[in-house]
Amino acid sequence: MQITFAESTLPKEGAIVVGVLEGRVLTPTASTIDTRTNGALTRAIAASHFDGQKEQSLILLAPSGLSLTRIVLVGLGKAAELDALALEMFGGLAMSHLLAAHDTMAAVMVDAIADAPLPLATMAAHITCGARLRTYRFDKYKTRKTDKEKHSLQELQIRTTDFSAACKAFDPLNKIIDAVFLARTLSSEPANVIYPESFSNEVCHLKKLGLSVDVFDEHKMRQLGMNALLAVGQGSARKSLLIVLRWLGATDREARPIALVGKGVTFDSGGISIKPSASMGDMKWDMAGAAVVVGVMQSIAARETPINVIGVVGMVENMPSGTAQRPGDIVTSASGQTIEVLNTDAEGRLVLADALWYVQEHHHPVLIVDIATLTGAIVTALGAHYAGLFANDDVLADKLRAAGEAVGERLWRLPLGDSYDRQIESDAADMKNTGDREAGAITAAQFLQRFVSHSVPWAHLDIAGVTWSKQDTVTVPKGATAFGVRLLERFIAEHCNAQEVSRPKERDV
Ligand code: BES
Ligand code: MN
Ligand code: ZN
């Protein structure tokens, strides 16, 4: 589907979307149409529960006096509350109706609204963003689609007065959406298609954006002492890999980078501690953290963000076999700390332990954020509404939380502490890889913290509950959500802004 920007005149064909503010207040285009149709809009609204609130909509078919197929009225809520997120919801809701209809052409009319906080072009850009986010689908393996399953919409026009400014404002958002879609696709692909090597082939395509991509094979990882990561992959016929992506966008190419670390378990059967079969298929998306890191790297490169960022993803397949690790095995991680592997299904932390250690030792980051589908316990605690946030630094935690709120990817912080850390003490090694059932998400984070230096701000995002959705939401169709791409992109952009603000001051002194 094509998304285009055009002048604010009424189109002659197809469907159109117009906004209505809370309290049944028609936007300028809505009232023009109302006049042209002898009050059809006012009458339809009066006969319905629709009163312009957010997430409300009302559809009018084949209005007389106009050659349009349908008019989709979408609630804008209160003008003063029309922030980026509200506008994305508007766009996403509009798109959900357009996709359900049969039109090939549709237009969203974006009018200036008194008291709205954002400039018109920015408003149009966010509406477009919400609309495009909703169009994602992973259907490449469906060879026989019913008419209902096919999208008939070919073109969406965003009609607004300064449409070239709107188009320009949409460009950076469009690049973030490309990254979201990449992460959604990587997560959706089954494990016979996406395994460490094929994943790394996809990542290598990003070199054309100016990213450097290094792929470490098992031999190289053994040299680096990454026995914890390697132990997870040793039962699989697929070779494990560590992928290091680098974006050097800062004027000082030597400046210490921000580090992102992702869990890339391309399939998690549980290993010898095998999972029950019921929803084992879900574990094809146990590499979503890695997919998010790759998505963020793509978007910051595409946007030429002026900062240095390093992304590290540990890619392994966790399988039971004659060569698989056994419960009770003790491995020596790259950090030198030994781990008693009591449950081979607690594998993500083993992968992250070595990846976290590697990035600190070799790249000296200013801060580290890791992202992983780490525990079922976080799903029990927070469900699909928040991802778990753990951090050794309050400032970092607050910044991540704020970035998440701004883009609609919400985080809830959970505690860390010595009493939890004691739960992973082992009789035989420096630590064991599982605590008891209590506080499972926290003990997993506690495990990771043992591989992070006290002096570096670090945060861990447990996305196990939010990375796959069972139902459509306004801007996220069901399936892979790519939760984290927008949040981390936003966090990094804000970090850059803060640096720019502080730089002139440094020069003064
Ligand atoms: N990948 C899973 C966590 C997971 C569970 C993600 C459900 C998404 C949905 C992880 O590797 C795992 O198996 N964790 C175990 C840890 C336990 C053995 C300590 C868990 O949470 O059950
Ligand atoms: Mn597991
Ligand atoms: Zn896992």
Coordinates of C-alpha atoms and ligand atoms in Angstrom, one line a residue:
M1 CA 0.0 0.0 0.0
Q2 CA 1.2 3.4 -0.9
I3 CA 0.9 6.4 1.5
T4 CA 1.0 9.8 -0.2
F5 CA 0.5 13.4 0.9
A6 CA -1.8 15.7 -1.0
E7 CA -3.5 19.1 -0.8
S8 CA -6.4 19.5 1.5
T9 CA -9.2 19.5 -1.0
L10 CA -11.9 16.8 -0.8
P11 CA -11.2 13.8 -2.9
K12 CA -13.8 12.7 -5.5
E13 CA -13.7 8.9 -4.9
G14 CA -13.0 6.3 -2.3
A15 CA -13.4 6.6 1.5
I16 CA -12.5 9.5 3.6
V17 CA -11.6 9.8 7.2
V18 CA -12.5 13.0 9.2
G19 CA -12.0 13.9 12.8
V20 CA -14.6 14.9 15.3
L21 CA -13.6 16.4 18.7
E22 CA -15.1 15.4 22.0
G23 CA -18.5 16.9 22.5
R24 CA -19.5 16.3 18.8
V25 CA -17.5 19.2 17.6
L26 CA -16.9 18.8 13.9
T27 CA -13.5 19.6 12.4
P28 CA -13.5 22.0 9.5
T29 CA -13.6 19.3 6.8
A30 CA -16.3 17.4 8.7
S31 CA -18.5 20.5 8.8
T32 CA -17.9 21.2 5.1
I33 CA -19.1 17.7 4.4
D34 CA -22.0 18.1 6.8
T35 CA -23.1 21.2 4.8
R36 CA -22.7 19.4 1.4
T37 CA -24.8 16.5 2.6
N38 CA -27.5 18.6 4.2
G39 CA -26.6 17.7 7.7
A40 CA -26.1 13.9 7.2
L41 CA -23.1 13.9 9.7
T42 CA -24.9 15.8 12.4
R43 CA -28.0 13.5 12.0
A44 CA -25.9 10.3 12.1
I45 CA -24.0 11.5 15.1
A46 CA -27.2 12.5 16.9
A47 CA -28.6 9.0 16.3
S48 CA -25.5 7.2 17.7
H49 CA -23.4 7.0 20.8
F50 CA -20.5 8.6 19.0
D51 CA -19.5 11.8 20.6
G52 CA -16.0 12.3 19.4
Q53 CA -14.1 10.7 22.2
K54 CA -10.8 8.9 21.6
E55 CA -11.1 5.4 20.2
Q56 CA -14.7 6.0 19.0
S57 CA -15.7 5.9 15.4
L58 CA -18.8 6.0 13.2
I59 CA -19.1 5.0 9.5
L60 CA -21.5 6.6 7.0
L61 CA -22.1 4.7 3.8
A62 CA -22.5 6.3 0.3
P63 CA -23.5 9.7 1.5
S64 CA -25.9 11.4 -0.9
G65 CA -24.6 14.5 -2.7
L66 CA -21.0 13.2 -2.7
S67 CA -19.3 10.6 -4.9
L68 CA -17.5 9.0 -1.9
T69 CA -18.0 5.4 -0.9
R70 CA -18.0 6.1 2.8
I71 CA -17.1 8.6 5.5
V72 CA -15.3 7.4 8.5
L73 CA -15.7 9.6 11.5
V74 CA -13.0 9.1 14.1
G75 CA -13.0 10.6 17.6
L76 CA -10.1 12.9 18.4
G77 CA -10.9 13.5 22.0
K78 CA -10.0 16.8 23.6
A79 CA -8.1 19.2 21.3
A80 CA -5.6 20.1 24.1
E81 CA -4.8 16.4 24.6
L82 CA -3.9 15.7 21.0
D83 CA -0.3 14.5 21.6
A84 CA 1.7 12.2 19.4
L85 CA 0.2 9.1 20.9
A86 CA -3.4 10.3 20.6
L87 CA -2.8 11.1 17.0
E88 CA -1.3 7.7 16.3
M89 CA -4.4 6.1 17.8
F90 CA -6.5 8.2 15.5
G91 CA -4.5 7.1 12.5
G92 CA -4.5 3.5 13.6
L93 CA -8.2 3.4 14.2
A94 CA -8.9 5.0 10.9
M95 CA -6.7 2.4 9.2
S96 CA -8.5 -0.5 10.9
H97 CA -11.8 0.6 9.4
L98 CA -10.2 1.3 5.9
L99 CA -8.7 -2.2 5.9
A100 CA -12.0 -3.8 6.8
A101 CA -13.7 -2.0 3.9
H102 CA -13.3 -2.7 0.2
D103 CA -12.1 0.6 -1.0
T104 CA -8.9 0.8 -3.0
M105 CA -8.5 4.5 -2.3
A106 CA -8.9 6.4 0.9
A107 CA -8.0 9.8 2.3
V108 CA -7.5 11.1 5.8
M109 CA -8.4 14.8 6.1
V110 CA -6.0 16.5 8.6
D111 CA -7.3 20.0 9.6
A112 CA -5.8 22.6 11.8
I113 CA -7.4 22.4 15.2
A114 CA -7.6 25.3 17.7
D115 CA -5.8 24.5 21.0
A116 CA -4.0 21.5 19.6
P117 CA -0.5 21.4 21.1
L118 CA 1.4 20.2 18.0
P119 CA 2.0 22.0 14.7
L120 CA -0.2 20.8 11.8
A121 CA 2.5 19.0 9.9
T122 CA 3.6 17.1 13.0
M123 CA 0.0 16.1 13.6
A124 CA -0.3 14.8 10.1
A125 CA 2.9 12.9 10.5
H126 CA 1.8 11.1 13.7
I127 CA -1.6 10.3 12.2
T128 CA 0.2 8.8 9.2
C129 CA 2.5 6.9 11.6
G130 CA -0.4 5.3 13.4
A131 CA -2.1 4.4 10.2
R132 CA 1.0 2.7 8.7
L133 CA 1.8 0.9 12.0
R134 CA -1.6 -0.7 11.7
T135 CA -1.1 -2.1 8.2
Y136 CA 1.5 -4.6 9.2
R137 CA 0.8 -8.3 8.6
F138 CA 2.8 -11.4 8.4
D139 CA 1.1 -13.4 5.7
K140 CA 3.8 -14.5 3.3
Y141 CA 3.1 -18.2 3.9
K142 CA -0.6 -17.9 3.2
T143 CA -0.9 -19.0 -0.4
R144 CA -4.7 -19.1 -0.5
K145 CA -6.1 -15.9 0.9
T146 CA -9.8 -15.3 1.1
D147 CA -11.1 -11.9 -0.2
K148 CA -11.5 -10.9 3.4
E149 CA -7.9 -11.7 4.2
K150 CA -6.7 -9.6 1.3
H151 CA -6.2 -5.9 1.8
S152 CA -7.9 -4.0 -1.1
L153 CA -6.6 -0.6 -0.1
Q154 CA -4.0 0.5 -2.6
E155 CA -3.4 4.1 -1.7
L156 CA -3.9 6.2 1.5
Q157 CA -3.7 9.9 1.0
I158 CA -3.0 12.2 3.8
R159 CA -4.7 15.5 2.9
T160 CA -3.6 18.6 4.6
T161 CA -2.7 22.3 3.8
D162 CA 1.1 22.1 4.0
F163 CA 1.4 18.6 2.7
S164 CA 5.1 18.8 1.8
A165 CA 5.9 19.8 5.4
A166 CA 3.8 16.8 6.6
C167 CA 5.6 14.5 4.2
K168 CA 9.0 15.8 5.6
A169 CA 7.8 15.4 9.2
F170 CA 6.8 11.8 8.5
D171 CA 10.1 10.8 7.0
P172 CA 11.9 10.1 10.3
L173 CA 8.8 8.3 11.7
N174 CA 8.6 6.3 8.6
K175 CA 12.2 5.0 9.2
I176 CA 11.2 4.0 12.7
I177 CA 8.2 2.1 11.3
D178 CA 10.5 0.3 8.8
A179 CA 12.5 -0.8 11.8
V180 CA 9.4 -1.9 13.7
F181 CA 8.3 -4.0 10.7
L182 CA 11.7 -5.6 10.4
A183 CA 11.7 -6.6 14.1
R184 CA 8.1 -7.9 13.7
T185 CA 9.0 -10.0 10.7
L186 CA 12.2 -11.4 12.3
S187 CA 10.1 -12.4 15.3
S188 CA 7.3 -13.9 13.3
E189 CA 9.4 -16.1 11.1
P190 CA 9.4 -19.7 12.2
A191 CA 12.5 -21.3 13.6
N192 CA 13.1 -23.4 10.5
V193 CA 13.6 -20.1 8.6
I194 CA 15.2 -17.9 11.2
Y195 CA 18.1 -19.6 13.0
P196 CA 21.4 -18.0 14.0
E197 CA 23.0 -18.1 10.6
S198 CA 19.9 -16.9 8.6
F199 CA 19.3 -14.2 11.2
S200 CA 22.9 -13.0 10.8
N201 CA 22.4 -13.0 7.0
E202 CA 19.5 -10.6 7.4
V203 CA 21.5 -8.4 9.8
C204 CA 24.4 -8.2 7.2
H205 CA 22.0 -6.4 4.8
L206 CA 22.1 -3.5 7.2
K207 CA 25.7 -2.8 6.2
K208 CA 24.4 -0.7 3.4
L209 CA 23.2 1.8 5.9
G210 CA 26.8 2.3 7.2
L211 CA 26.5 0.0 10.1
S212 CA 29.4 -2.3 10.8
V213 CA 28.5 -5.9 11.4
D214 CA 30.8 -8.5 13.0
V215 CA 29.8 -12.1 13.3
F216 CA 31.6 -14.2 15.8
D217 CA 31.5 -18.0 15.2
E218 CA 31.8 -20.7 17.9
H219 CA 35.6 -20.9 17.5
K220 CA 35.9 -17.1 18.2
M221 CA 33.5 -17.3 21.1
R222 CA 35.4 -20.2 22.6
Q223 CA 38.6 -18.0 22.4
L224 CA 36.7 -15.3 24.3
G225 CA 35.6 -17.9 26.9
M226 CA 31.9 -17.6 26.2
N227 CA 31.1 -21.0 27.5
A228 CA 27.8 -20.1 29.0
L229 CA 26.4 -19.0 25.7
L230 CA 28.0 -21.9 23.9
A231 CA 26.6 -24.4 26.4
V232 CA 23.0 -23.3 25.4
G233 CA 23.7 -24.0 21.7
Q234 CA 25.6 -27.2 22.1
G235 CA 22.6 -29.4 21.7
S236 CA 21.5 -27.9 18.4
A237 CA 22.5 -28.7 14.8
R238 CA 22.6 -25.0 14.2
K239 CA 25.8 -23.2 15.0
S240 CA 25.6 -20.4 17.6
L241 CA 26.7 -16.9 16.7
L242 CA 27.4 -13.6 18.4
I243 CA 26.6 -10.6 16.2
V244 CA 28.1 -7.2 17.0
L245 CA 26.5 -4.2 15.2
R246 CA 28.2 -0.8 15.4
W247 CA 26.9 2.7 14.5
L248 CA 29.5 5.4 14.9
G249 CA 27.4 8.5 14.4
A250 CA 29.1 10.8 16.9
T251 CA 31.5 13.4 15.7
D252 CA 34.0 11.7 18.0
R253 CA 34.2 8.2 16.7
E254 CA 36.0 7.2 19.8
A255 CA 33.3 8.4 22.2
R256 CA 32.0 5.7 24.5
P257 CA 28.9 4.1 23.0
I258 CA 25.5 3.2 24.4
A259 CA 25.2 -0.6 24.4
L260 CA 22.1 -2.6 23.6
V261 CA 22.2 -6.3 24.2
G262 CA 19.5 -8.7 23.0
K263 CA 18.5 -12.3 23.7
G264 CA 18.4 -14.2 20.4
V265 CA 17.2 -17.7 21.2
T266 CA 15.9 -18.7 17.8
F267 CA 14.0 -21.6 19.3
D268 CA 13.7 -22.4 23.0
S269 CA 12.5 -26.0 23.4
G270 CA 13.8 -25.8 27.0
G271 CA 16.6 -28.3 26.1
I272 CA 16.8 -31.4 28.3
S273 CA 14.6 -29.6 30.8
I274 CA 12.1 -29.7 28.0
K275 CA 9.0 -27.5 27.9
P276 CA 5.5 -28.9 27.7
S277 CA 4.4 -29.2 24.1
A278 CA 1.2 -27.1 24.4
S279 CA 2.6 -23.7 23.5
M280 CA 6.2 -24.6 22.7
G281 CA 5.6 -23.1 19.2
D282 CA 5.6 -19.7 20.8
M283 CA 9.3 -20.1 21.5
K284 CA 10.1 -19.2 17.9
W285 CA 9.9 -15.7 19.1
D286 CA 12.4 -16.2 21.9
M287 CA 14.7 -14.1 19.8
A288 CA 12.5 -11.0 19.9
G289 CA 15.0 -9.1 22.1
A290 CA 17.7 -9.6 19.4
A291 CA 15.2 -8.6 16.7
V292 CA 14.4 -5.4 18.6
V293 CA 18.1 -4.5 19.0
V294 CA 18.6 -5.1 15.2
G295 CA 15.5 -2.9 14.5
V296 CA 16.8 -0.1 16.7
M297 CA 20.3 -0.2 15.0
Q298 CA 18.6 0.0 11.6
S299 CA 16.6 3.0 12.6
I300 CA 19.4 5.0 14.2
A301 CA 21.5 4.3 11.2
A302 CA 18.8 5.2 8.7
R303 CA 18.2 8.4 10.6
E304 CA 21.9 9.1 10.9
T305 CA 21.6 9.7 14.6
P306 CA 24.7 11.6 15.9
I307 CA 25.8 9.1 18.6
N308 CA 27.8 5.9 18.9
V309 CA 25.7 2.8 19.6
I310 CA 26.8 -0.8 19.8
G311 CA 24.3 -3.6 19.5
V312 CA 25.2 -7.2 20.6
V313 CA 22.9 -10.1 20.1
G314 CA 23.6 -13.7 21.2
M315 CA 22.1 -16.1 18.7
V316 CA 21.5 -19.7 19.8
E317 CA 19.0 -22.5 19.5
N318 CA 18.1 -24.4 22.7
M319 CA 17.6 -28.1 21.8
P320 CA 17.6 -31.4 23.6
S321 CA 20.0 -34.0 22.0
G322 CA 22.9 -36.2 22.9
T323 CA 25.2 -33.2 22.8
A324 CA 22.9 -30.9 24.8
Q325 CA 24.0 -29.6 28.2
R326 CA 22.6 -31.6 31.1
P327 CA 20.9 -30.2 34.3
G328 CA 23.7 -30.1 36.9
D329 CA 26.4 -29.1 34.4
I330 CA 28.8 -26.4 35.6
V331 CA 30.1 -23.9 33.0
T332 CA 32.7 -21.2 33.3
S333 CA 31.4 -17.9 31.8
A334 CA 33.5 -15.3 29.9
S335 CA 33.6 -13.3 33.1
G336 CA 35.3 -16.3 34.9
Q337 CA 32.3 -16.8 37.2
T338 CA 31.0 -20.4 37.3
I339 CA 27.4 -21.3 36.8
E340 CA 25.6 -24.5 37.8
V341 CA 22.9 -25.1 35.2
L342 CA 20.1 -26.6 37.2
N343 CA 17.5 -26.0 34.5
T344 CA 18.4 -25.9 30.9
D345 CA 15.3 -23.9 30.2
A346 CA 16.7 -20.9 32.0
E347 CA 19.0 -20.4 29.0
G348 CA 18.4 -16.8 28.1
R349 CA 20.4 -15.5 31.1
L350 CA 23.3 -17.8 30.1
V351 CA 23.4 -16.2 26.7
L352 CA 23.1 -12.6 28.1
A353 CA 25.7 -13.2 30.7
D354 CA 28.4 -13.7 28.1
A355 CA 27.1 -11.0 25.8
L356 CA 26.9 -8.4 28.6
W357 CA 30.4 -9.3 29.8
Y358 CA 31.7 -9.0 26.2
V359 CA 30.3 -5.6 25.5
Q360 CA 31.7 -4.1 28.7
E361 CA 35.2 -5.6 28.4
H362 CA 35.6 -4.7 24.7
H363 CA 33.5 -1.6 24.1
H364 CA 33.4 0.3 27.5
P365 CA 29.8 1.6 27.1
V366 CA 28.5 4.6 29.0
L367 CA 25.4 2.6 29.7
I368 CA 23.8 -0.8 28.9
V369 CA 20.3 -1.8 28.2
D370 CA 19.5 -5.4 27.6
I371 CA 16.2 -6.7 26.3
A372 CA 14.9 -10.3 26.4
T373 CA 12.0 -12.6 26.5
L374 CA 13.5 -13.8 29.7
T375 CA 10.9 -15.2 32.1
G376 CA 7.4 -16.6 32.3
A377 CA 7.3 -15.0 35.8
I378 CA 7.1 -11.5 34.3
V379 CA 4.1 -12.6 32.3
T380 CA 2.4 -13.7 35.5
A381 CA 3.3 -10.5 37.2
L382 CA 2.5 -7.9 34.6
G383 CA 0.6 -9.6 31.8
A384 CA 0.6 -8.0 28.4
H385 CA 0.3 -4.4 29.7
Y386 CA 3.8 -3.6 30.9
A387 CA 7.3 -4.9 30.3
G388 CA 9.4 -5.5 33.4
L389 CA 12.2 -2.9 34.0
F390 CA 15.1 -3.6 36.3
A391 CA 18.0 -1.2 36.8
N392 CA 21.0 -0.4 38.9
D393 CA 20.6 3.3 38.2
D394 CA 17.5 5.4 39.0
V395 CA 18.2 8.1 36.4
L396 CA 18.5 5.5 33.6
A397 CA 15.3 3.7 34.8
D398 CA 13.3 7.0 34.8
K399 CA 14.5 7.9 31.3
L400 CA 13.6 4.5 29.9
R401 CA 10.2 4.7 31.6
A402 CA 9.5 8.1 30.2
A403 CA 10.5 7.1 26.7
G404 CA 8.2 4.1 27.0
E405 CA 5.2 6.3 28.1
A406 CA 5.8 8.7 25.2
V407 CA 5.6 5.9 22.6
G408 CA 3.0 3.7 24.3
E409 CA 5.4 0.9 25.3
R410 CA 5.1 1.0 29.0
L411 CA 7.5 -0.3 31.6
W412 CA 7.0 -1.2 35.2
R413 CA 10.0 -1.2 37.5
L414 CA 10.7 -4.1 39.8
P415 CA 13.2 -4.3 42.6
L416 CA 16.7 -5.8 42.8
G417 CA 18.4 -6.6 46.1
D418 CA 20.7 -8.8 48.1
S419 CA 17.9 -10.9 49.5
Y420 CA 16.8 -11.9 45.9
D421 CA 20.4 -12.4 44.9
R422 CA 20.8 -15.0 47.7
Q423 CA 18.2 -17.1 46.0
I424 CA 20.7 -18.0 43.2
E425 CA 23.6 -19.0 45.4
S426 CA 24.8 -22.5 44.5
D427 CA 26.4 -25.2 46.7
A428 CA 28.7 -26.2 43.8
A429 CA 29.5 -23.1 41.8
D430 CA 29.5 -19.3 42.0
M431 CA 25.8 -19.3 41.2
K432 CA 23.0 -21.4 39.9
N433 CA 20.9 -20.5 36.9
T434 CA 17.5 -20.8 38.6
G435 CA 16.2 -19.7 41.9
D436 CA 13.1 -21.4 43.3
R437 CA 9.7 -20.4 41.9
E438 CA 9.5 -17.3 44.0
A439 CA 10.2 -13.9 42.3
G440 CA 11.4 -15.7 39.1
A441 CA 11.6 -12.5 37.0
I442 CA 13.7 -10.8 39.7
T443 CA 16.1 -13.6 40.3
A444 CA 16.7 -13.8 36.6
A445 CA 17.6 -10.0 36.6
Q446 CA 19.7 -10.6 39.7
F447 CA 21.6 -13.3 37.7
L448 CA 22.3 -10.8 34.9
Q449 CA 23.4 -8.1 37.3
R450 CA 26.2 -10.4 38.4
F451 CA 27.7 -9.9 34.9
V452 CA 27.5 -6.1 35.0
S453 CA 30.0 -3.9 36.6
H454 CA 28.7 -1.7 39.4
S455 CA 30.1 1.4 37.8
V456 CA 28.1 1.2 34.6
P457 CA 24.4 2.2 34.5
W458 CA 22.5 -0.9 33.3
A459 CA 18.9 -1.7 32.7
H460 CA 17.2 -5.0 31.8
L461 CA 13.8 -5.1 30.0
D462 CA 11.9 -8.4 30.3
I463 CA 9.6 -8.4 27.3
A464 CA 8.2 -11.9 27.6
G465 CA 4.7 -10.7 28.2
V466 CA 4.5 -7.9 25.7
T467 CA 6.4 -9.1 22.6
W468 CA 3.5 -11.1 21.1
S469 CA -0.1 -10.0 21.2
K470 CA -3.1 -12.3 21.0
Q471 CA -5.4 -9.5 19.8
D472 CA -5.2 -6.4 17.6
T473 CA -4.8 -3.1 19.3
V474 CA -5.2 0.2 17.6
T475 CA -1.7 0.5 16.2
V476 CA -0.4 -3.0 16.8
P477 CA -2.0 -5.9 14.9
K478 CA -2.0 -9.2 16.7
G479 CA 1.2 -11.2 16.5
A480 CA 4.8 -9.8 16.9
T481 CA 4.7 -6.3 18.5
A482 CA 8.4 -5.3 18.2
F483 CA 7.9 -3.9 21.7
G484 CA 11.1 -2.0 22.5
V485 CA 12.0 -0.6 19.1
R486 CA 10.2 2.6 19.5
L487 CA 11.0 2.9 23.2
L488 CA 14.8 2.4 22.7
E489 CA 14.8 4.6 19.6
R490 CA 13.2 7.3 21.6
F491 CA 15.5 6.9 24.5
I492 CA 18.5 7.2 22.3
A493 CA 17.1 10.3 20.5
E494 CA 16.5 11.9 23.9
H495 CA 20.0 11.0 25.0
C496 CA 21.4 12.8 21.9
N497 CA 19.3 15.9 22.6
A498 CA 20.5 16.0 26.1
Q499 CA 24.1 15.8 24.9
E500 CA 23.5 18.7 22.5
V501 CA 22.1 20.9 25.2
S502 CA 25.0 20.2 27.5
R503 CA 27.8 20.6 24.9
P504 CA 27.9 24.5 24.6
K505 CA 28.2 24.6 28.4
E506 CA 31.3 22.4 28.3
R507 CA 32.8 24.8 25.8
D508 CA 32.2 27.9 28.0
V509 CA 34.2 26.5 30.9
Ligands
BES1 N1 12.0 -18.0 26.9 C1 11.5 -18.4 28.2 C2 10.6 -17.4 28.9 C3 9.3 -17.2 28.3 C4 8.2 -17.9 28.8 C5 9.1 -16.2 27.3 C6 7.0 -17.6 28.3 C7 7.8 -16.0 26.8 C8 6.8 -16.7 27.3 C9 12.7 -18.7 29.1 O1 13.8 -19.1 28.5 C10 12.3 -19.7 30.1 O2 12.1 -20.8 29.7 N2 12.3 -19.3 31.4 C11 11.9 -20.2 32.4 C12 12.9 -20.0 33.5 C13 12.7 -21.0 34.6 C14 13.1 -22.4 34.1 C15 13.6 -20.6 35.8 C16 10.5 -19.8 32.9 O3 10.2 -18.6 32.9 O4 9.7 -20.7 33.1
MN2 MN 13.8 -21.2 28.3
ZN3 ZN 14.0 -18.6 26.5

